[in-house]
Short mmCIF file of C-alpha atoms in Angstrom, two decimals:
data_model
loop_
_atom_site.label_atom_id
_atom_site.label_comp_id
_atom_site.label_asym_id
_atom_site.label_seq_id
_atom_site.Cartn_x
_atom_site.Cartn_y
_atom_site.Cartn_z
CA MET K 11 0.00 0.00 0.00
CA ALA K 12 2.61 2.46 -1.14
CA GLY K 13 2.02 6.05 -2.17
CA ALA K 14 1.44 9.40 -0.58
CA ALA K 15 1.02 9.88 3.14
CA LYS K 16 -2.24 8.41 4.45
CA HIS K 17 -3.79 10.30 7.31
CA ILE K 18 -4.83 8.32 10.37
CA PRO K 19 -7.29 10.08 12.71
CA GLU K 20 -5.21 11.76 15.40
CA ARG K 21 -5.52 13.88 18.50
CA SER K 22 -7.40 17.15 18.32
CA SER K 23 -5.42 20.37 18.35
CA GLY K 24 -7.41 21.51 21.39
CA ASP K 25 -5.47 19.13 23.67
CA SER K 26 -1.94 19.73 24.93
CA VAL K 27 -0.52 16.57 23.31
CA ALA K 28 1.04 17.42 19.97
CA HIS K 29 1.74 14.36 17.87
CA ARG K 30 0.64 13.00 14.52
CA MET K 31 0.26 9.37 13.47
CA TYR K 32 0.07 8.57 9.76
CA VAL K 33 1.00 6.04 7.08
CA GLU K 34 3.62 7.15 4.56
CA GLY K 35 4.29 4.62 1.84
CA ASP K 36 5.00 1.33 3.63
CA ARG K 37 5.78 3.00 6.99
CA LEU K 38 3.74 3.86 10.09
CA VAL K 39 4.99 7.23 11.33
CA VAL K 40 4.48 8.97 14.68
CA GLU K 41 5.78 12.55 14.83
CA PHE K 42 6.08 14.63 17.99
CA GLU K 43 5.97 18.42 18.12
CA GLY K 44 6.55 21.16 20.65
CA LEU K 45 7.05 20.25 24.29
CA GLU K 46 6.18 16.62 23.53
CA VAL K 47 9.57 16.23 21.78
CA VAL K 48 11.22 16.95 25.13
CA GLU K 49 8.79 14.77 27.11
CA ALA K 50 9.11 11.78 24.78
CA ILE K 51 12.80 12.36 23.98
CA LYS K 52 11.90 11.65 20.36
CA ARG K 53 10.89 13.71 17.35
CA ARG K 54 9.81 10.88 15.06
CA LEU K 55 9.22 7.12 15.15
CA GLU K 56 8.92 4.96 12.02
CA PHE K 57 7.87 1.33 11.67
CA SER K 58 7.36 -1.00 8.73
CA LEU K 59 3.68 -1.76 8.13
CA GLU K 60 4.74 -5.33 7.38
CA HIS K 61 6.08 -5.65 10.92
CA ILE K 62 2.74 -4.90 12.61
CA ALA K 63 1.86 -8.05 14.56
CA SER K 64 -1.35 -6.85 16.26
CA VAL K 65 -3.49 -3.82 17.02
CA SER K 66 -5.51 -3.34 20.21
CA THR K 67 -7.56 -0.66 21.95
CA GLU K 68 -7.25 -2.13 25.43
CA PRO K 69 -6.32 0.59 27.96
CA HIS K 70 -2.97 0.60 29.75
CA GLY K 71 -2.32 1.52 33.37
CA TRP K 72 -0.22 4.36 34.73
CA TRP K 73 1.92 2.09 36.91
CA GLU K 74 2.70 -0.40 34.16
CA GLY K 75 6.37 -0.76 33.24
CA LEU K 76 9.71 0.76 34.15
CA ARG K 77 10.58 4.11 32.53
CA VAL K 78 13.96 4.04 30.80
CA GLY K 79 13.70 7.38 28.98
CA GLY K 80 11.02 10.02 28.83
CA THR K 81 8.53 11.62 31.18
CA GLY K 82 6.19 9.98 33.65
CA LEU K 83 3.78 11.49 36.15
CA PRO K 84 1.04 8.99 37.09
CA GLY K 85 -2.41 10.27 36.21
CA VAL K 86 -0.96 13.06 34.06
CA ILE K 87 1.55 11.93 31.44
CA LYS K 88 3.39 8.82 30.24
CA GLU K 89 5.74 9.68 27.34
CA GLY K 90 8.79 7.82 26.12
CA ARG K 91 10.49 4.44 26.49
CA TYR K 92 9.37 1.88 29.04
CA VAL K 93 10.04 -1.79 29.70
CA VAL K 94 6.78 -3.67 30.29
CA ASP K 95 6.97 -7.41 31.06
CA GLY K 96 10.41 -7.56 29.43
CA LYS K 97 9.22 -5.82 26.23
CA ARG K 98 10.34 -2.44 24.90
CA VAL K 99 7.25 -0.20 24.69
CA PHE K 100 6.99 3.43 23.63
CA PHE K 101 4.16 5.41 25.26
CA ALA K 102 2.56 8.70 24.13
CA MET K 103 -0.29 8.72 26.66
CA ARG K 104 -2.22 11.17 28.80
CA HIS K 105 -5.62 9.45 28.71
CA PRO K 106 -5.25 5.62 28.80
CA ASP K 107 -8.80 5.05 27.55
CA ARG K 108 -8.00 6.90 24.29
CA CYS K 109 -4.96 4.85 23.25
CA VAL K 110 -4.29 2.37 20.49
CA THR K 111 -1.57 -0.25 21.00
CA VAL K 112 0.39 -1.51 18.00
CA GLU K 113 2.64 -4.53 18.55
CA PHE K 114 5.53 -5.22 16.18
CA LYS K 115 7.92 -7.95 15.21
CA ASP K 116 11.50 -7.14 14.14
CA GLU K 117 11.40 -3.47 15.21
CA PRO K 118 13.38 -1.54 17.87
CA TYR K 119 10.21 -1.33 19.98
CA ASP K 120 8.00 -4.34 20.64
CA ALA K 121 4.97 -2.04 20.87
CA ILE K 122 3.80 1.56 20.86
CA VAL K 123 0.88 2.93 22.87
CA VAL K 124 -0.35 6.17 21.30
CA GLU K 125 -3.25 8.37 22.37
CA VAL K 126 -5.57 9.34 19.50
CA ASP K 127 -8.97 10.99 19.11
CA ASP K 128 -10.75 7.91 17.76
CA LYS K 129 -8.94 4.75 18.79
CA GLU K 130 -11.45 2.46 17.07
CA ALA K 131 -11.03 4.26 13.71
CA VAL K 132 -7.24 4.13 14.01
CA ALA K 133 -7.35 0.43 14.94
CA ARG K 134 -9.57 -0.31 11.92
CA GLU K 135 -7.26 1.63 9.60
CA LEU K 136 -4.15 -0.19 10.85
CA ALA K 137 -5.99 -3.53 10.76
CA ARG K 138 -6.40 -3.07 6.99
CA TYR K 139 -2.63 -3.30 6.62
CA VAL K 140 -2.43 -6.39 8.82
CA ARG K 141 -5.25 -8.13 6.92
CA ALA K 142 -3.84 -7.15 3.50
CA ARG K 143 -0.63 -9.03 4.26
CA PRO K 144 -0.39 -12.69 3.22
CA GLY K 145 0.49 -15.32 5.79
CA PRO K 146 -0.13 -15.60 9.55
CA ARG K 147 -1.32 -12.45 11.30
CA GLY K 148 -1.68 -11.37 14.89
CA PRO K 149 -4.93 -10.37 16.56
CA VAL K 150 -6.66 -7.09 15.87
CA SER K 151 -8.94 -6.23 18.74
CA GLY K 152 -11.12 -3.50 20.13
CA GLN K 153 -12.06 -3.82 23.78
CA GLY K 154 -11.54 -7.56 23.48
CA ALA K 155 -13.66 -8.00 20.33
CA GLN K 156 -12.47 -8.70 16.80
CA ILE K 157 -12.63 -5.67 14.50
CA ALA K 158 -14.28 -6.59 11.21
#
């Protein structure tokens, strides 16, 4: 699914989190702007769409994982690199119930947890790339249910 950048629904500009998530060619891109660059200690993350193993909308907890780089203030912000159950996870989260989790194989991070405006729409959009790929695929779920 190569071509121009494909917009994925993202956070509204009325919130203090300033990041964009989109598909560009065969890559999933998350870009950080403003103060979030400092909080996350990253400006941009890129992942191969072919390396997406699963997509979920299950919420994550504030106390989950060990922060190894970034900003964490329980109940307020969770930005940057964490180790969760031995896996490398990147968080961009202020509201756990508004996050989509993308798990990868063969990438520097095992998963990313990114807050978006419409987590179900983002999960459906990313699921299209997982389903379009031949061979075995990981689960794509929304609140524990399969996304059609």
